[in-house]
Amino acid sequence: AQKITQTQPGMFVQEKEAVTLDCTYDTSDPSYGLFWYKQPSSGEMIFLIYQGSYDQQNATEGRYSLNFQKARKSANLVISASQLGDSAMYFCAIPSGAGSYQLTFGKGTKLSVIP
Amino acid sequence: DSGVTQTPKHLITATGQRVTLRCSPRSGDLSVYWYQQSLDQGLQFLIQYYNGEERAKGNILERFSAQQFPDLHSELNLSSLELGDSALYFCASSAITGTGYSYGYTFGSGTRLTVV
């Protein structure tokens, strides 16, 4: 079964600095992908970035990038130039279940951006 | 607006009651997933429907059931409610690609259920 581990329950970052949120995964699927979602205090789940295991280059979406290291089974999210609006919970997730693709989530990291 | 619509946004009900949560997926998406987010269990997959048929079941209680209608909207029915059912319930939809791997799960804004 798929498993996601996010070891940082909470993190602080200074505004305009970069921050890395850790995510390690365990899967037996030969082909898989990793998702990152943001959940602000209002509660909605916002898709940030996705990378497939066979993608050659690390995914980038604006200020978000994935530091994907298959050998270490890690898919860390890097947020550059942090903004106050980045304060939120961040979840890493991996699809699981052949033919189903339901997501298995980590417990999340609460990021607080300090002015 | 993510394109996935969930109603109602908030629901307060008493123990023992039954409620129905509704989800309209993003246009063109055939798959609907239901998730429960609680403080102690985190985000957990409940059930998936694909084009009207149940595709996968997760940690869904027998008191809970769901269905997907011909117009692809889905309903999650929660009955004999207990205090522990209080949670944020999300619906998500996705497009299944030709390779069989979905991408870009889109979540609705959730229904916050409070059982008193």
mmCIF file of N, CA and C in Angstrom, chain A:
data_model
loop_
_atom_site.group_PDB
_atom_site.id
_atom_site.type_symbol
_atom_site.label_atom_id
_atom_site.label_comp_id
_atom_site.label_asym_id
_atom_site.label_seq_id
_atom_site.Cartn_x
_atom_site.Cartn_y
_atom_site.Cartn_z
ATOM 1 N N ALA A 1 0.837 -1.189 0.000
ATOM 2 C CA ALA A 1 0.000 0.000 0.000
ATOM 3 C C ALA A 1 0.875 1.243 0.000
ATOM 4 N N GLN A 2 0.340 2.285 -0.647
ATOM 5 C CA GLN A 2 1.089 3.530 -0.691
ATOM 6 C C GLN A 2 1.129 4.204 0.669
ATOM 7 N N LYS A 3 2.233 4.920 0.896
ATOM 8 C CA LYS A 3 2.371 5.641 2.160
ATOM 9 C C LYS A 3 3.108 6.952 1.903
ATOM 10 N N ILE A 4 2.628 7.995 2.561
ATOM 11 C CA ILE A 4 3.265 9.308 2.466
ATOM 12 C C ILE A 4 3.670 9.745 3.859
ATOM 13 N N THR A 5 4.882 10.233 3.991
ATOM 14 C CA THR A 5 5.359 10.724 5.282
ATOM 15 C C THR A 5 5.791 12.177 5.154
ATOM 16 N N GLN A 6 5.178 13.021 5.948
ATOM 17 C CA GLN A 6 5.590 14.421 6.048
ATOM 18 C C GLN A 6 6.049 14.625 7.481
ATOM 19 N N THR A 7 7.338 14.818 7.662
ATOM 20 C CA THR A 7 7.921 14.795 8.996
ATOM 21 C C THR A 7 7.896 16.142 9.711
ATOM 22 N N GLN A 8 7.508 17.189 9.018
ATOM 23 C CA GLN A 8 7.518 18.530 9.611
ATOM 24 C C GLN A 8 6.085 18.950 9.930
ATOM 25 N N PRO A 9 5.660 18.834 11.176
ATOM 26 C CA PRO A 9 4.288 19.249 11.499
ATOM 27 C C PRO A 9 4.089 20.746 11.285
ATOM 28 N N GLY A 10 5.121 21.525 11.584
ATOM 29 C CA GLY A 10 5.009 22.969 11.432
ATOM 30 C C GLY A 10 6.342 23.575 11.038
ATOM 31 N N MET A 11 6.254 24.639 10.236
ATOM 32 C CA MET A 11 7.476 25.342 9.833
ATOM 33 C C MET A 11 7.206 26.838 9.775
ATOM 34 N N PHE A 12 8.287 27.600 10.013
ATOM 35 C CA PHE A 12 8.216 29.046 9.900
ATOM 36 C C PHE A 12 9.213 29.498 8.836
ATOM 37 N N VAL A 13 8.824 30.513 8.095
ATOM 38 C CA VAL A 13 9.736 31.068 7.099
ATOM 39 C C VAL A 13 9.535 32.577 7.059
ATOM 40 N N GLN A 14 10.624 33.274 6.841
ATOM 41 C CA GLN A 14 10.554 34.719 6.725
ATOM 42 C C GLN A 14 10.004 35.077 5.340
ATOM 43 N N GLU A 15 9.194 36.108 5.316
ATOM 44 C CA GLU A 15 8.674 36.592 4.037
ATOM 45 C C GLU A 15 9.827 36.843 3.070
ATOM 46 N N LYS A 16 9.608 36.449 1.797
ATOM 47 C CA LYS A 16 10.562 36.609 0.694
ATOM 48 C C LYS A 16 11.671 35.555 0.681
ATOM 49 N N GLU A 17 11.733 34.723 1.717
ATOM 50 C CA GLU A 17 12.704 33.649 1.712
ATOM 51 C C GLU A 17 12.119 32.409 1.050
ATOM 52 N N ALA A 18 12.999 31.466 0.692
ATOM 53 C CA ALA A 18 12.556 30.185 0.154
ATOM 54 C C ALA A 18 12.392 29.177 1.285
ATOM 55 N N VAL A 19 11.517 28.197 1.069
ATOM 56 C CA VAL A 19 11.292 27.153 2.082
ATOM 57 C C VAL A 19 11.075 25.829 1.378
ATOM 58 N N THR A 20 11.555 24.774 2.020
ATOM 59 C CA THR A 20 11.392 23.418 1.487
ATOM 60 C C THR A 20 10.548 22.597 2.439
ATOM 61 N N LEU A 21 9.490 22.018 1.912
ATOM 62 C CA LEU A 21 8.619 21.137 2.700
ATOM 63 C C LEU A 21 8.901 19.701 2.278
ATOM 64 N N ASP A 22 9.177 18.858 3.273
ATOM 65 C CA ASP A 22 9.621 17.505 2.991
ATOM 66 C C ASP A 22 8.464 16.531 2.773
ATOM 67 N N CYS A 23 8.701 15.578 1.892
ATOM 68 C CA CYS A 23 7.731 14.509 1.643
ATOM 69 C C CYS A 23 8.490 13.272 1.192
ATOM 70 N N THR A 24 8.311 12.176 1.884
ATOM 71 C CA THR A 24 8.847 10.904 1.417
ATOM 72 C C THR A 24 7.681 9.961 1.184
ATOM 73 N N TYR A 25 7.881 9.030 0.280
ATOM 74 C CA TYR A 25 6.779 8.159 -0.101
ATOM 75 C C TYR A 25 7.249 6.717 -0.208
ATOM 76 N N ASP A 26 6.285 5.839 -0.184
ATOM 77 C CA ASP A 26 6.557 4.424 -0.369
ATOM 78 C C ASP A 26 5.473 3.870 -1.287
ATOM 79 N N THR A 27 5.879 3.250 -2.368
ATOM 80 C CA THR A 27 4.935 2.675 -3.303
ATOM 81 C C THR A 27 5.572 1.503 -4.016
ATOM 82 N N SER A 28 4.750 0.561 -4.408
ATOM 83 C CA SER A 28 5.233 -0.579 -5.179
ATOM 84 C C SER A 28 4.874 -0.432 -6.652
ATOM 85 N N ASP A 29 4.174 0.631 -6.997
ATOM 86 C CA ASP A 29 3.808 0.851 -8.389
ATOM 87 C C ASP A 29 5.037 1.253 -9.197
ATOM 88 N N PRO A 30 5.213 0.685 -10.377
ATOM 89 C CA PRO A 30 6.357 1.068 -11.206
ATOM 90 C C PRO A 30 6.211 2.463 -11.795
ATOM 91 N N SER A 31 4.980 2.909 -11.941
ATOM 92 C CA SER A 31 4.706 4.238 -12.477
ATOM 93 C C SER A 31 3.755 4.941 -11.524
ATOM 94 N N TYR A 32 4.099 6.122 -11.131
ATOM 95 C CA TYR A 32 3.287 6.825 -10.146
ATOM 96 C C TYR A 32 3.505 8.320 -10.287
ATOM 97 N N GLY A 33 2.790 9.079 -9.512
ATOM 98 C CA GLY A 33 2.962 10.522 -9.519
ATOM 99 C C GLY A 33 2.833 11.059 -8.117
ATOM 100 N N LEU A 34 3.282 12.271 -7.925
ATOM 101 C CA LEU A 34 3.178 12.932 -6.633
ATOM 102 C C LEU A 34 2.458 14.268 -6.796
ATOM 103 N N PHE A 35 1.519 14.509 -5.900
ATOM 104 C CA PHE A 35 0.772 15.753 -5.885
ATOM 105 C C PHE A 35 1.132 16.549 -4.636
ATOM 106 N N TRP A 36 1.040 17.853 -4.750
ATOM 107 C CA TRP A 36 1.076 18.733 -3.589
ATOM 108 C C TRP A 36 -0.171 19.622 -3.630
ATOM 109 N N TYR A 37 -0.783 19.736 -2.436
ATOM 110 C CA TYR A 37 -1.964 20.580 -2.287
ATOM 111 C C TYR A 37 -1.739 21.564 -1.148
ATOM 112 N N LYS A 38 -2.383 22.703 -1.270
ATOM 113 C CA LYS A 38 -2.363 23.737 -0.232
ATOM 114 C C LYS A 38 -3.768 23.858 0.351
ATOM 115 N N GLN A 39 -3.846 23.922 1.673
ATOM 116 C CA GLN A 39 -5.137 24.108 2.319
ATOM 117 C C GLN A 39 -5.061 25.321 3.249
ATOM 118 N N PRO A 40 -5.556 26.474 2.811
ATOM 119 C CA PRO A 40 -5.561 27.645 3.692
ATOM 120 C C PRO A 40 -6.583 27.464 4.808
ATOM 121 N N SER A 41 -6.606 28.414 5.707
ATOM 122 C CA SER A 41 -7.491 28.298 6.873
ATOM 123 C C SER A 41 -8.961 28.254 6.472
ATOM 124 N N SER A 42 -9.282 28.736 5.302
ATOM 125 C CA SER A 42 -10.670 28.692 4.821
ATOM 126 C C SER A 42 -11.111 27.272 4.467
ATOM 127 N N GLY A 43 -10.155 26.356 4.315
ATOM 128 C CA GLY A 43 -10.506 24.943 4.191
ATOM 129 C C GLY A 43 -10.417 24.309 2.825
ATOM 130 N N GLU A 44 -10.432 25.093 1.758
ATOM 131 C CA GLU A 44 -10.437 24.443 0.441
ATOM 132 C C GLU A 44 -9.079 23.826 0.132
ATOM 133 N N MET A 45 -9.078 22.818 -0.721
ATOM 134 C CA MET A 45 -7.857 22.140 -1.146
ATOM 135 C C MET A 45 -7.474 22.678 -2.515
ATOM 136 N N ILE A 46 -6.292 23.262 -2.593
ATOM 137 C CA ILE A 46 -5.847 23.902 -3.827
ATOM 138 C C ILE A 46 -4.694 23.107 -4.423
ATOM 139 N N PHE A 47 -4.863 22.633 -5.657
ATOM 140 C CA PHE A 47 -3.814 21.900 -6.344
ATOM 141 C C PHE A 47 -2.657 22.830 -6.660
ATOM 142 N N LEU A 48 -1.436 22.395 -6.318
ATOM 143 C CA LEU A 48 -0.253 23.215 -6.562
ATOM 144 C C LEU A 48 0.585 22.691 -7.708
ATOM 145 N N ILE A 49 0.940 21.393 -7.622
ATOM 146 C CA ILE A 49 1.916 20.883 -8.566
ATOM 147 C C ILE A 49 1.844 19.369 -8.603
ATOM 148 N N TYR A 50 2.196 18.810 -9.745
ATOM 149 C CA TYR A 50 2.204 17.361 -9.934
ATOM 150 C C TYR A 50 3.436 16.968 -10.734
ATOM 151 N N GLN A 51 3.992 15.805 -10.393
ATOM 152 C CA GLN A 51 5.071 15.252 -11.205
ATOM 153 C C GLN A 51 4.918 13.757 -11.303
ATOM 154 N N GLY A 52 5.050 13.229 -12.509
ATOM 155 C CA GLY A 52 5.037 11.798 -12.727
ATOM 156 C C GLY A 52 6.429 11.218 -12.526
ATOM 157 N N SER A 53 6.456 9.948 -12.161
ATOM 158 C CA SER A 53 7.733 9.316 -11.825
ATOM 159 C C SER A 53 8.680 9.211 -13.008
ATOM 160 N N TYR A 54 8.139 9.252 -14.234
ATOM 161 C CA TYR A 54 9.010 9.136 -15.404
ATOM 162 C C TYR A 54 9.329 10.486 -16.037
ATOM 163 N N ASP A 55 8.842 11.551 -15.411
ATOM 164 C CA ASP A 55 9.195 12.882 -15.928
ATOM 165 C C ASP A 55 10.678 13.121 -15.720
ATOM 166 N N GLN A 56 11.330 13.618 -16.756
ATOM 167 C CA GLN A 56 12.783 13.771 -16.696
ATOM 168 C C GLN A 56 13.212 14.978 -15.876
ATOM 169 N N GLN A 57 12.424 16.035 -15.942
ATOM 170 C CA GLN A 57 12.816 17.261 -15.240
ATOM 171 C C GLN A 57 11.849 17.524 -14.089
ATOM 172 N N ASN A 58 12.381 18.148 -13.052
ATOM 173 C CA ASN A 58 11.535 18.510 -11.918
ATOM 174 C C ASN A 58 10.466 19.501 -12.346
ATOM 175 N N ALA A 59 9.254 19.282 -11.843
ATOM 176 C CA ALA A 59 8.133 20.140 -12.210
ATOM 177 C C ALA A 59 8.263 21.518 -11.555
ATOM 178 N N THR A 60 7.795 22.507 -12.279
ATOM 179 C CA THR A 60 7.795 23.885 -11.774
ATOM 180 C C THR A 60 6.474 24.540 -12.155
ATOM 181 N N GLU A 61 5.875 25.227 -11.182
ATOM 182 C CA GLU A 61 4.661 25.996 -11.425
ATOM 183 C C GLU A 61 4.802 27.322 -10.692
ATOM 184 N N GLY A 62 5.222 28.331 -11.398
ATOM 185 C CA GLY A 62 5.393 29.640 -10.769
ATOM 186 C C GLY A 62 6.434 29.587 -9.672
ATOM 187 N N ARG A 63 6.031 29.927 -8.450
ATOM 188 C CA ARG A 63 6.986 29.915 -7.329
ATOM 189 C C ARG A 63 7.136 28.533 -6.691
ATOM 190 N N TYR A 64 6.405 27.549 -7.201
ATOM 191 C CA TYR A 64 6.467 26.201 -6.653
ATOM 192 C C TYR A 64 7.319 25.309 -7.551
ATOM 193 N N SER A 65 8.141 24.504 -6.936
ATOM 194 C CA SER A 65 8.889 23.515 -7.690
ATOM 195 C C SER A 65 9.012 22.249 -6.853
ATOM 196 N N LEU A 66 9.160 21.140 -7.551
ATOM 197 C CA LEU A 66 9.301 19.846 -6.894
ATOM 198 C C LEU A 66 10.757 19.409 -6.979
ATOM 199 N N ASN A 67 11.323 19.061 -5.855
ATOM 200 C CA ASN A 67 12.656 18.466 -5.818
ATOM 201 C C ASN A 67 12.447 16.960 -5.689
ATOM 202 N N PHE A 68 12.369 16.296 -6.842
ATOM 203 C CA PHE A 68 11.982 14.900 -6.919
ATOM 204 C C PHE A 68 13.229 14.027 -6.998
ATOM 205 N N GLN A 69 13.424 13.180 -5.998
ATOM 206 C CA GLN A 69 14.579 12.291 -5.969
ATOM 207 C C GLN A 69 14.075 10.867 -5.804
ATOM 208 N N LYS A 70 13.942 10.155 -6.931
ATOM 209 C CA LYS A 70 13.350 8.823 -6.928
ATOM 210 C C LYS A 70 14.151 7.843 -6.088
ATOM 211 N N ALA A 71 15.472 7.907 -6.153
ATOM 212 C CA ALA A 71 16.305 6.958 -5.406
ATOM 213 C C ALA A 71 16.069 7.088 -3.904
ATOM 214 N N ARG A 72 15.795 8.294 -3.451
ATOM 215 C CA ARG A 72 15.541 8.535 -2.025
ATOM 216 C C ARG A 72 14.056 8.496 -1.708
ATOM 217 N N LYS A 73 13.230 8.312 -2.747
ATOM 218 C CA LYS A 73 11.772 8.320 -2.593
ATOM 219 C C LYS A 73 11.316 9.577 -1.875
ATOM 220 N N SER A 74 11.805 10.697 -2.378
ATOM 221 C CA SER A 74 11.381 11.966 -1.793
ATOM 222 C C SER A 74 10.892 12.907 -2.882
ATOM 223 N N ALA A 75 9.935 13.739 -2.519
ATOM 224 C CA ALA A 75 9.357 14.699 -3.461
ATOM 225 C C ALA A 75 9.073 15.969 -2.684
ATOM 226 N N ASN A 76 10.125 16.717 -2.414
ATOM 227 C CA ASN A 76 10.001 17.913 -1.579
ATOM 228 C C ASN A 76 9.478 19.092 -2.385
ATOM 229 N N LEU A 77 8.627 19.881 -1.752
ATOM 230 C CA LEU A 77 8.082 21.080 -2.378
ATOM 231 C C LEU A 77 8.943 22.274 -1.972
ATOM 232 N N VAL A 78 9.367 23.025 -2.959
ATOM 233 C CA VAL A 78 10.132 24.240 -2.699
ATOM 234 C C VAL A 78 9.269 25.442 -3.079
ATOM 235 N N ILE A 79 9.093 26.336 -2.124
ATOM 236 C CA ILE A 79 8.365 27.576 -2.389
ATOM 237 C C ILE A 79 9.390 28.701 -2.349
ATOM 238 N N SER A 80 9.510 29.413 -3.439
ATOM 239 C CA SER A 80 10.473 30.513 -3.482
ATOM 240 C C SER A 80 9.765 31.830 -3.141
ATOM 241 N N ALA A 81 10.527 32.766 -2.640
ATOM 242 C CA ALA A 81 10.010 34.113 -2.360
ATOM 243 C C ALA A 81 8.681 34.057 -1.621
ATOM 244 N N SER A 82 8.705 33.475 -0.427
ATOM 245 C CA SER A 82 7.469 33.259 0.341
ATOM 246 C C SER A 82 6.686 34.546 0.531
ATOM 247 N N GLN A 83 5.369 34.390 0.491
ATOM 248 C CA GLN A 83 4.453 35.502 0.704
ATOM 249 C C GLN A 83 3.556 35.189 1.888
ATOM 250 N N LEU A 84 2.986 36.224 2.474
ATOM 251 C CA LEU A 84 2.127 36.012 3.648
ATOM 252 C C LEU A 84 0.967 35.074 3.302
ATOM 253 N N GLY A 85 0.505 35.149 2.063
ATOM 254 C CA GLY A 85 -0.594 34.292 1.633
ATOM 255 C C GLY A 85 -0.231 32.832 1.492
ATOM 256 N N ASP A 86 1.047 32.521 1.647
ATOM 257 C CA ASP A 86 1.472 31.113 1.582
ATOM 258 C C ASP A 86 1.242 30.405 2.906
ATOM 259 N N SER A 87 0.901 31.143 3.947
ATOM 260 C CA SER A 87 0.624 30.511 5.245
ATOM 261 C C SER A 87 -0.583 29.598 5.103
ATOM 262 N N ALA A 88 -0.377 28.318 5.343
ATOM 263 C CA ALA A 88 -1.415 27.319 5.107
ATOM 264 C C ALA A 88 -0.885 25.952 5.497
ATOM 265 N N MET A 89 -1.772 24.939 5.405
ATOM 266 C CA MET A 89 -1.343 23.547 5.501
ATOM 267 C C MET A 89 -0.980 23.071 4.099
ATOM 268 N N TYR A 90 0.061 22.260 4.014
ATOM 269 C CA TYR A 90 0.488 21.710 2.738
ATOM 270 C C TYR A 90 0.507 20.193 2.831
ATOM 271 N N PHE A 91 -0.122 19.566 1.845
ATOM 272 C CA PHE A 91 -0.232 18.116 1.837
ATOM 273 C C PHE A 91 0.423 17.534 0.592
ATOM 274 N N CYS A 92 1.159 16.478 0.814
ATOM 275 C CA CYS A 92 1.725 15.676 -0.261
ATOM 276 C C CYS A 92 0.815 14.463 -0.428
ATOM 277 N N ALA A 93 0.637 14.006 -1.662
ATOM 278 C CA ALA A 93 -0.276 12.890 -1.888
ATOM 279 C C ALA A 93 0.194 12.059 -3.076
ATOM 280 N N ILE A 94 -0.155 10.777 -3.025
ATOM 281 C CA ILE A 94 0.212 9.856 -4.084
ATOM 282 C C ILE A 94 -1.014 9.033 -4.464
ATOM 283 N N PRO A 95 -1.248 8.811 -5.766
ATOM 284 C CA PRO A 95 -2.380 7.983 -6.167
ATOM 285 C C PRO A 95 -2.133 6.530 -5.788
ATOM 286 N N SER A 96 -3.195 5.838 -5.447
ATOM 287 C CA SER A 96 -3.061 4.444 -5.082
ATOM 288 C C SER A 96 -4.282 3.685 -5.563
ATOM 289 N N GLY A 97 -4.106 2.413 -5.735
ATOM 290 C CA GLY A 97 -5.230 1.611 -6.178
ATOM 291 C C GLY A 97 -5.264 1.487 -7.687
ATOM 292 N N ALA A 98 -4.924 0.334 -8.162
ATOM 293 C CA ALA A 98 -4.883 0.110 -9.609
ATOM 294 C C ALA A 98 -6.252 0.386 -10.210
ATOM 295 N N GLY A 99 -6.273 1.267 -11.181
ATOM 296 C CA GLY A 99 -7.515 1.583 -11.866
ATOM 297 C C GLY A 99 -8.411 2.543 -11.127
ATOM 298 N N SER A 100 -7.955 3.015 -9.959
ATOM 299 C CA SER A 100 -8.828 3.877 -9.174
ATOM 300 C C SER A 100 -8.266 5.279 -8.985
ATOM 301 N N TYR A 101 -7.006 5.350 -8.574
ATOM 302 C CA TYR A 101 -6.327 6.628 -8.447
ATOM 303 C C TYR A 101 -6.817 7.482 -7.300
ATOM 304 N N GLN A 102 -7.361 6.856 -6.277
ATOM 305 C CA GLN A 102 -7.646 7.661 -5.095
ATOM 306 C C GLN A 102 -6.320 8.097 -4.493
ATOM 307 N N LEU A 103 -6.318 9.207 -3.800
ATOM 308 C CA LEU A 103 -5.087 9.761 -3.245
ATOM 309 C C LEU A 103 -4.897 9.337 -1.799
ATOM 310 N N THR A 104 -3.652 8.985 -1.489
ATOM 311 C CA THR A 104 -3.228 8.794 -0.103
ATOM 312 C C THR A 104 -2.440 10.023 0.293
ATOM 313 N N PHE A 105 -2.866 10.663 1.368
ATOM 314 C CA PHE A 105 -2.270 11.923 1.810
ATOM 315 C C PHE A 105 -1.345 11.722 2.996
ATOM 316 N N GLY A 106 -0.362 12.600 3.094
ATOM 317 C CA GLY A 106 0.408 12.710 4.314
ATOM 318 C C GLY A 106 -0.374 13.507 5.344
ATOM 319 N N LYS A 107 0.210 13.640 6.525
ATOM 320 C CA LYS A 107 -0.479 14.357 7.603
ATOM 321 C C LYS A 107 -0.376 15.867 7.465
ATOM 322 N N GLY A 108 0.466 16.316 6.566
ATOM 323 C CA GLY A 108 0.537 17.735 6.278
ATOM 324 C C GLY A 108 1.593 18.475 7.080
ATOM 325 N N THR A 109 1.966 19.638 6.550
ATOM 326 C CA THR A 109 2.888 20.563 7.219
ATOM 327 C C THR A 109 2.222 21.918 7.272
ATOM 328 N N LYS A 110 2.190 22.504 8.460
ATOM 329 C CA LYS A 110 1.623 23.834 8.611
ATOM 330 C C LYS A 110 2.726 24.863 8.436
ATOM 331 N N LEU A 111 2.622 25.642 7.388
ATOM 332 C CA LEU A 111 3.616 26.666 7.102
ATOM 333 C C LEU A 111 3.116 28.022 7.568
ATOM 334 N N SER A 112 3.946 28.712 8.304
ATOM 335 C CA SER A 112 3.628 30.071 8.742
ATOM 336 C C SER A 112 4.688 31.013 8.181
ATOM 337 N N VAL A 113 4.245 32.026 7.459
ATOM 338 C CA VAL A 113 5.154 33.006 6.875
ATOM 339 C C VAL A 113 5.168 34.230 7.776
ATOM 340 N N ILE A 114 6.359 34.611 8.203
ATOM 341 C CA ILE A 114 6.532 35.716 9.148
ATOM 342 C C ILE A 114 6.895 36.990 8.395
ATOM 343 N N PRO A 115 6.205 38.099 8.689
ATOM 344 C CA PRO A 115 6.523 39.354 7.978
ATOM 345 C C PRO A 115 7.914 39.874 8.343
#
